[in-house]
mmCIF file of C-alpha atoms in Angstrom:
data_model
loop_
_atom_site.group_PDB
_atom_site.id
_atom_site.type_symbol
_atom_site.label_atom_id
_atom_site.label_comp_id
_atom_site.label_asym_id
_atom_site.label_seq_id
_atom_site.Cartn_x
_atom_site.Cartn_y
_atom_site.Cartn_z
ATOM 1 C CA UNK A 1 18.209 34.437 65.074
ATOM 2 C CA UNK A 2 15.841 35.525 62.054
ATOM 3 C CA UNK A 3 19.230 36.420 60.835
ATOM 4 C CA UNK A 4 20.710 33.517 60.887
ATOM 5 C CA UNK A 5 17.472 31.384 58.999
ATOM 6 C CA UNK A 6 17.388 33.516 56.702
ATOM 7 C CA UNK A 7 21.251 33.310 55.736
ATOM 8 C CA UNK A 8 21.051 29.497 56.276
ATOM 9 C CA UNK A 9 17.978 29.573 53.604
ATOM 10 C CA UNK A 10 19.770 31.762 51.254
ATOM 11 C CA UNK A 11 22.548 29.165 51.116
ATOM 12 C CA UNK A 12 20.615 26.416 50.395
ATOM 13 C CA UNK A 13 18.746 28.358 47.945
ATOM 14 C CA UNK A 14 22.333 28.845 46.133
ATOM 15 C CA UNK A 15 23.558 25.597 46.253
ATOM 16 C CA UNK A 16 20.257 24.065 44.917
ATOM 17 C CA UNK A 17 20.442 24.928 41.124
ATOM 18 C CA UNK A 18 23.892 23.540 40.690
ATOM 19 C CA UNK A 19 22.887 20.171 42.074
ATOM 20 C CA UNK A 20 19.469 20.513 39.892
ATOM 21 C CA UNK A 21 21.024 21.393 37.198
ATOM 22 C CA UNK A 22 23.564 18.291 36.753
ATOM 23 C CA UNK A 23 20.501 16.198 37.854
ATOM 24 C CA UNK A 24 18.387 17.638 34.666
ATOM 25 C CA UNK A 25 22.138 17.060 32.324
ATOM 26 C CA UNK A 26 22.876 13.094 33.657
ATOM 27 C CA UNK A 27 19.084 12.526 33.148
ATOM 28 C CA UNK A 28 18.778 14.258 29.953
ATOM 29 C CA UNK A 29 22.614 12.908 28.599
ATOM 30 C CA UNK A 30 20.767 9.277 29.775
ATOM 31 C CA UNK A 31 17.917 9.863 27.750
ATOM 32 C CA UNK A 32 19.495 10.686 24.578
ATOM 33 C CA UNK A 33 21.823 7.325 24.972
ATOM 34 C CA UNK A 34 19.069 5.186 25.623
ATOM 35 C CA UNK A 35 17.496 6.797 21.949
ATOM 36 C CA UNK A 36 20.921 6.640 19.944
ATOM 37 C CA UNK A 37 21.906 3.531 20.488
ATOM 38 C CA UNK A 38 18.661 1.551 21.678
ATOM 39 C CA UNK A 39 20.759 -0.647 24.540
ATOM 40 C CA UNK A 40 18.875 -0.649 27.772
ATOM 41 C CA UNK A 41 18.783 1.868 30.671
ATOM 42 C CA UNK A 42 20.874 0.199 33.297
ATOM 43 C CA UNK A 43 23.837 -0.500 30.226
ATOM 44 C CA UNK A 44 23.138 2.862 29.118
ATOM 45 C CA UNK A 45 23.763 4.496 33.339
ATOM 46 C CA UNK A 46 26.970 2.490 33.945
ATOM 47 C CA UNK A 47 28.259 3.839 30.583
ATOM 48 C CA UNK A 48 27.626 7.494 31.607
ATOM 49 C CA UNK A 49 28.681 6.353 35.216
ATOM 50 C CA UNK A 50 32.075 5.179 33.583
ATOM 51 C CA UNK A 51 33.098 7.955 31.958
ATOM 52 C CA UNK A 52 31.689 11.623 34.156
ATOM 53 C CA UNK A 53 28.776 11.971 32.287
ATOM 54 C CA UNK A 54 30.564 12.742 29.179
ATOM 55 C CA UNK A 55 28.075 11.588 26.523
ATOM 56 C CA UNK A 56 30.279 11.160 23.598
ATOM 57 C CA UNK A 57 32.818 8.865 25.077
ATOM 58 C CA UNK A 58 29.806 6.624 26.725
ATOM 59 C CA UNK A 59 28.211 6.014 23.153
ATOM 60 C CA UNK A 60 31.171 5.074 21.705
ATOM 61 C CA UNK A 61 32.265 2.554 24.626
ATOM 62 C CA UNK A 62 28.861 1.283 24.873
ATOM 63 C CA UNK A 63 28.743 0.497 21.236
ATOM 64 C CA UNK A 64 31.943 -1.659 21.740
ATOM 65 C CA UNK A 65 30.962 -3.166 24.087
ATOM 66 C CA UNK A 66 27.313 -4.311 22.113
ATOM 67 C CA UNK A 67 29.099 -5.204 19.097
ATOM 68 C CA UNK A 68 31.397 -7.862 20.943
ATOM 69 C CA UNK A 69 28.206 -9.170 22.895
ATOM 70 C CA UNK A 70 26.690 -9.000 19.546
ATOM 71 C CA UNK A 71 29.161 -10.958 17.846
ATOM 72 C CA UNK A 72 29.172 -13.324 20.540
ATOM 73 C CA UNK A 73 25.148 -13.696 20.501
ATOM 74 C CA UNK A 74 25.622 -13.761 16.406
ATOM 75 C CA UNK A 75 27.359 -16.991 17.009
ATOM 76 C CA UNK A 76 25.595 -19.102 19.452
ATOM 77 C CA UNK A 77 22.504 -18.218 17.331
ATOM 78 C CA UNK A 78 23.285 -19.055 14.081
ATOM 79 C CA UNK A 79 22.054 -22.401 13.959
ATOM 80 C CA UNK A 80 18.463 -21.064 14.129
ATOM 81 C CA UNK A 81 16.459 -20.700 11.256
ATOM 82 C CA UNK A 82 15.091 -17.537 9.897
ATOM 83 C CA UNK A 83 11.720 -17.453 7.594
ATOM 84 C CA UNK A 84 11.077 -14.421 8.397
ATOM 85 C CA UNK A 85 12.442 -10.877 7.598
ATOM 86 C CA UNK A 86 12.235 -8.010 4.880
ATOM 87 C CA UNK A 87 13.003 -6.951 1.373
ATOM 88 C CA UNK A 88 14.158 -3.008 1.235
ATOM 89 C CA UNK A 89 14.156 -1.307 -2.084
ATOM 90 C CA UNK A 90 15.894 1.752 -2.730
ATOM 91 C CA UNK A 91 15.386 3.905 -6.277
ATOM 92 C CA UNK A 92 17.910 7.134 -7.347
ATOM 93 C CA UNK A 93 18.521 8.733 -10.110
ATOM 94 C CA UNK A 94 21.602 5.964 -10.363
ATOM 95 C CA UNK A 95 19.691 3.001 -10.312
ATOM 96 C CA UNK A 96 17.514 0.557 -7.850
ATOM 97 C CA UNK A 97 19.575 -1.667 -5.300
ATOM 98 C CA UNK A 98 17.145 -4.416 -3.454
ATOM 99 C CA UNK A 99 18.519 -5.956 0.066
ATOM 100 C CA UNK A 100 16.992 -9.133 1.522
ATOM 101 C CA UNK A 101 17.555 -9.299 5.237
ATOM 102 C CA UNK A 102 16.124 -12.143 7.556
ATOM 103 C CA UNK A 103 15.152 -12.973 10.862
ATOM 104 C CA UNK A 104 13.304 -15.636 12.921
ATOM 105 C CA UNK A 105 9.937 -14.146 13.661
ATOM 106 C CA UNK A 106 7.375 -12.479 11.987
ATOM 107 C CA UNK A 107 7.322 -9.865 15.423
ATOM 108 C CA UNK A 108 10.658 -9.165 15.154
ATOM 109 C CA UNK A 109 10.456 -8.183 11.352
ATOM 110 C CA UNK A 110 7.499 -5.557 12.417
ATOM 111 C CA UNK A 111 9.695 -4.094 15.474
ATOM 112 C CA UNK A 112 10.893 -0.746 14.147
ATOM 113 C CA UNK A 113 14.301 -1.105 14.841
ATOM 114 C CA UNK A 114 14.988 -4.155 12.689
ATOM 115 C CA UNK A 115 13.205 -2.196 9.499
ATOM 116 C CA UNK A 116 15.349 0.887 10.673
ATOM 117 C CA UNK A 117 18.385 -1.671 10.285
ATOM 118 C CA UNK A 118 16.945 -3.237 6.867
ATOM 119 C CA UNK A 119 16.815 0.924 6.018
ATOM 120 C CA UNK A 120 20.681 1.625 7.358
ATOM 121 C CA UNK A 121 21.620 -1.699 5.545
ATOM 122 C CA UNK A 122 19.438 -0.817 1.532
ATOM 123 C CA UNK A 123 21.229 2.355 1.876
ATOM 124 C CA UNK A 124 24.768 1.375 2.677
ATOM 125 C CA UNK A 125 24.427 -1.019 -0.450
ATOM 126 C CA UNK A 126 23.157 1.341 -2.535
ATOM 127 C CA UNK A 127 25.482 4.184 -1.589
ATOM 128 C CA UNK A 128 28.476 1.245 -2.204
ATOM 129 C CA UNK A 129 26.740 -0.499 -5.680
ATOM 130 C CA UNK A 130 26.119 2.738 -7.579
ATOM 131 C CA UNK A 131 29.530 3.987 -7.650
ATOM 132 C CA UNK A 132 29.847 1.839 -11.565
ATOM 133 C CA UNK A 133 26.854 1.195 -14.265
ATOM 134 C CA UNK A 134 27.690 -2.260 -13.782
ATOM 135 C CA UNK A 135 24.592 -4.551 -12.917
ATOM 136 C CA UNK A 136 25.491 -6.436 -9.289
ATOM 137 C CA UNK A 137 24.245 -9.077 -7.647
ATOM 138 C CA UNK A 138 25.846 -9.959 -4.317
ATOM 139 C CA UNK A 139 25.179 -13.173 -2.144
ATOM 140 C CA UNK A 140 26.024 -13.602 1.692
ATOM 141 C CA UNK A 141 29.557 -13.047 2.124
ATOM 142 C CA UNK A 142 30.487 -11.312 -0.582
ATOM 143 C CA UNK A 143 27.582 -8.228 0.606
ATOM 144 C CA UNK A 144 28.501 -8.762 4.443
ATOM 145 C CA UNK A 145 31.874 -7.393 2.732
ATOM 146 C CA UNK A 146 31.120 -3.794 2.181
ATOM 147 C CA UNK A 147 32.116 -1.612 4.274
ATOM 148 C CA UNK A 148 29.619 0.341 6.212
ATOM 149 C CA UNK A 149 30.523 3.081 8.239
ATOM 150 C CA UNK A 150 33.833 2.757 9.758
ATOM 151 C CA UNK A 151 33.301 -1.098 9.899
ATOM 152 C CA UNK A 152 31.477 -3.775 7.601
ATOM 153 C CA UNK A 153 27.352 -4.457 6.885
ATOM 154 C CA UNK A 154 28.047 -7.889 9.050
ATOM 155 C CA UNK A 155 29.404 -5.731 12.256
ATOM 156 C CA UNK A 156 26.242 -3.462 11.916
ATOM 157 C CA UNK A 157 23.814 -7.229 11.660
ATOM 158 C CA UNK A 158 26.040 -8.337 14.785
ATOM 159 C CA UNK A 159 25.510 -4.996 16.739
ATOM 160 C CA UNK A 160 21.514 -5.711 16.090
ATOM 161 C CA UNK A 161 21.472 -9.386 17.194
ATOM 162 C CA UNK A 162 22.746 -8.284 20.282
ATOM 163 C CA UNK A 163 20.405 -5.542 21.050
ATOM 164 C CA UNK A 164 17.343 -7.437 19.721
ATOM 165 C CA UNK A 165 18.289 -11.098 20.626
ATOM 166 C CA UNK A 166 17.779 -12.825 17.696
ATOM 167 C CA UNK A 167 19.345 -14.324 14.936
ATOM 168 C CA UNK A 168 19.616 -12.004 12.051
ATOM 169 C CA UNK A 169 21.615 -11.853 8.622
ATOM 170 C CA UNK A 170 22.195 -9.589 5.775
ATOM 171 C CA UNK A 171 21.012 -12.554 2.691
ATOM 172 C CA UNK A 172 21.975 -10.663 -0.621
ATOM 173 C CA UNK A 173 21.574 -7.336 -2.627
ATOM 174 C CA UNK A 174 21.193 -6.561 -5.714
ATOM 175 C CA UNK A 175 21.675 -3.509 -7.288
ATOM 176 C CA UNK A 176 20.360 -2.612 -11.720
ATOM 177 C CA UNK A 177 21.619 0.842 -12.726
ATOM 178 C CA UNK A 178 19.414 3.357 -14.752
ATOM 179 C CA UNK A 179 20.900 3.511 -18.400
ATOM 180 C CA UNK A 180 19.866 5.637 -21.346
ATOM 181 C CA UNK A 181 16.771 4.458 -23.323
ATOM 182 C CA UNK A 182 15.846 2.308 -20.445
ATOM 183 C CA UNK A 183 12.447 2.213 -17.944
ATOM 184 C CA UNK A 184 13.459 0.824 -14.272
ATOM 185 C CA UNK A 185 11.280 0.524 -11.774
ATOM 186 C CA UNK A 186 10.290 -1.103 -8.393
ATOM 187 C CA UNK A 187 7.536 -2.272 -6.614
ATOM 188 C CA UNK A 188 7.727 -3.395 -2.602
ATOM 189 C CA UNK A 189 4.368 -6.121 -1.715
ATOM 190 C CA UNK A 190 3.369 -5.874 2.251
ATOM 191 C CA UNK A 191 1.606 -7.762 3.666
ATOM 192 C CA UNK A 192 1.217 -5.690 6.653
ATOM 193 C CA UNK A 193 1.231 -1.740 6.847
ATOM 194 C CA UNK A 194 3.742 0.138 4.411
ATOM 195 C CA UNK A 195 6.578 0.531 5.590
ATOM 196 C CA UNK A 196 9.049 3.516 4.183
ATOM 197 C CA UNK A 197 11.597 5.688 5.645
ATOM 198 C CA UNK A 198 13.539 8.091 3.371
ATOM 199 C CA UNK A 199 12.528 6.920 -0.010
ATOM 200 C CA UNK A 200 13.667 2.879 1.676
ATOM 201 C CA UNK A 201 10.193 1.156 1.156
ATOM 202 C CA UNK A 202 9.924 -2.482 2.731
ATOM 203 C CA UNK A 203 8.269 -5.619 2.453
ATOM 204 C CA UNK A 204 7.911 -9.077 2.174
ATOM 205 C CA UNK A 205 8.199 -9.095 -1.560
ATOM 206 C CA UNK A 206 9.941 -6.898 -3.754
ATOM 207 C CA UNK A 207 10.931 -6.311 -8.019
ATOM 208 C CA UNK A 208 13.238 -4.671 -9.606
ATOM 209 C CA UNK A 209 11.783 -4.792 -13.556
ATOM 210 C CA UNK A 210 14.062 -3.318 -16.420
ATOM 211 C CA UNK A 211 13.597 -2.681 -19.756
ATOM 212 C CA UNK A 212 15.786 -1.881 -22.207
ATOM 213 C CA UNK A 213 14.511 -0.465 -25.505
ATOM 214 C CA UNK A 214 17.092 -1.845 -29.043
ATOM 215 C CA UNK A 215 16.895 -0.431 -31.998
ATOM 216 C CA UNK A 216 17.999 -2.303 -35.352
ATOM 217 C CA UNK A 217 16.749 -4.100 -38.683
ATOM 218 C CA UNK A 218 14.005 -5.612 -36.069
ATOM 219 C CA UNK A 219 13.169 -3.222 -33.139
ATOM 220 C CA UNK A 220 13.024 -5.214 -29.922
ATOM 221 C CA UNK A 221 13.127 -4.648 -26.356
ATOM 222 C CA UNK A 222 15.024 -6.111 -23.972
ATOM 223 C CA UNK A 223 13.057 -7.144 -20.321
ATOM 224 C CA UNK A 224 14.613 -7.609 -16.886
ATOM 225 C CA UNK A 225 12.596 -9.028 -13.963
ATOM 226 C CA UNK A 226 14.070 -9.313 -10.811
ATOM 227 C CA UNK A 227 11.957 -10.936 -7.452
ATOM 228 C CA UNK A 228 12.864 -11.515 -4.079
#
């Protein structure tokens, strides 16, 4: 008899870890979904449901599946106004870009994943403006254009809308590159706390000021103010 318990405890003893162990992975594989991709828990369970746990193939059908809802969401909102939002200004070596995205409420423009989608979005631009020395200014469909990622800036506004529930768009960038003999600089006005990730800083207000030194018969320079 004290055999037999104490075979019948080893077992279970055995067969414990395993089970443990794929509990710990599906809760740990559910936590790092839920922080990737910012959807909620229950989308973020049926994904991993859907596909064995397998984490990669999850993400990629649960961001799918956001960006159509998105879309959808994009378009039953976008009759409602938006005062609100941020300017992000980003400074290289190359040049400054400044990106002007909006929103409907002051709450939403302080919730960090809307500033970490004004960051994704000043940094796209940039990375896409600075490839000439031209000067660029882009307006509303012609910046919702670039690509970003494997898709465009207006799928990654979309996939936002969704997740947040508000109307959001990507306004206009501009982008002044750094020439020889010239001063460029920028300056980002909050209102609130300072906002910066990577170098992005963010605001209500922000300038872009350039100037350009001549020289000739009458040595002049040459001043560029931009404001948003």
């Amino acid at each position: 008899m004290g055999r037999f318990l104490f075979s019948t405890v080893n077992l279970v003893w055995k067969t414990f870890p395993r089970h443990y162990c794929a509990a710990q992975a599906a809760k740990s594989n559910l936590s790092q979904l839920r922080k990737k991709t910012g959807i909620p828990l229950k989308n973020c369970r049926a994904a991993l449901e859907k596909f064995n746990n397998n984490l990669e193939e999850a993400e990629k059908w649960l961001i799918e599946q956001a960006q159509k809802e998105g879309w959808a969401k994009a378009d039953k909102l976008q009759s409602r106004p938006m005062s609100q939002g941020l300017v992000g200004v980003l400074q290289s070596r190359a040049g400054a870009t400044m990106v002007e995205v909006n929103c409907e409420t002051d709450f939403v423009a302080r919730n960090e994943k809307f500033q970490e989608l004004v960051y994704r979005l000043t940094t796209a631009c940039h990375d896409n403006l600075q490839q000439d020395t031209n000067k660029k200014f882009l307006q509303h469909d012609a910046v919702n254009d670039l690509p970003y990622e494997d898709k465009k800036m207006s799928d990654a506004v979309a996939l936002e809308v969704g997740t947040i529930g508000e109307n959001m768009r990507l306004r206009r960038a501009i982008f002044l590159p750094k020439l020889e003999g010239q001063f460029l600089n920028s300056y980002v006005h909050n209102s609130d706390k300072k906002v910066v990730i990577n170098d992005c800083h963010m605001g209500r207000f922000g300038t872009l000021l350039s100037v350009q030194h001549t020289s000739g018969t009458d040595s002049e320079e040459s001043i560029e103010t931009v404001t948003k």
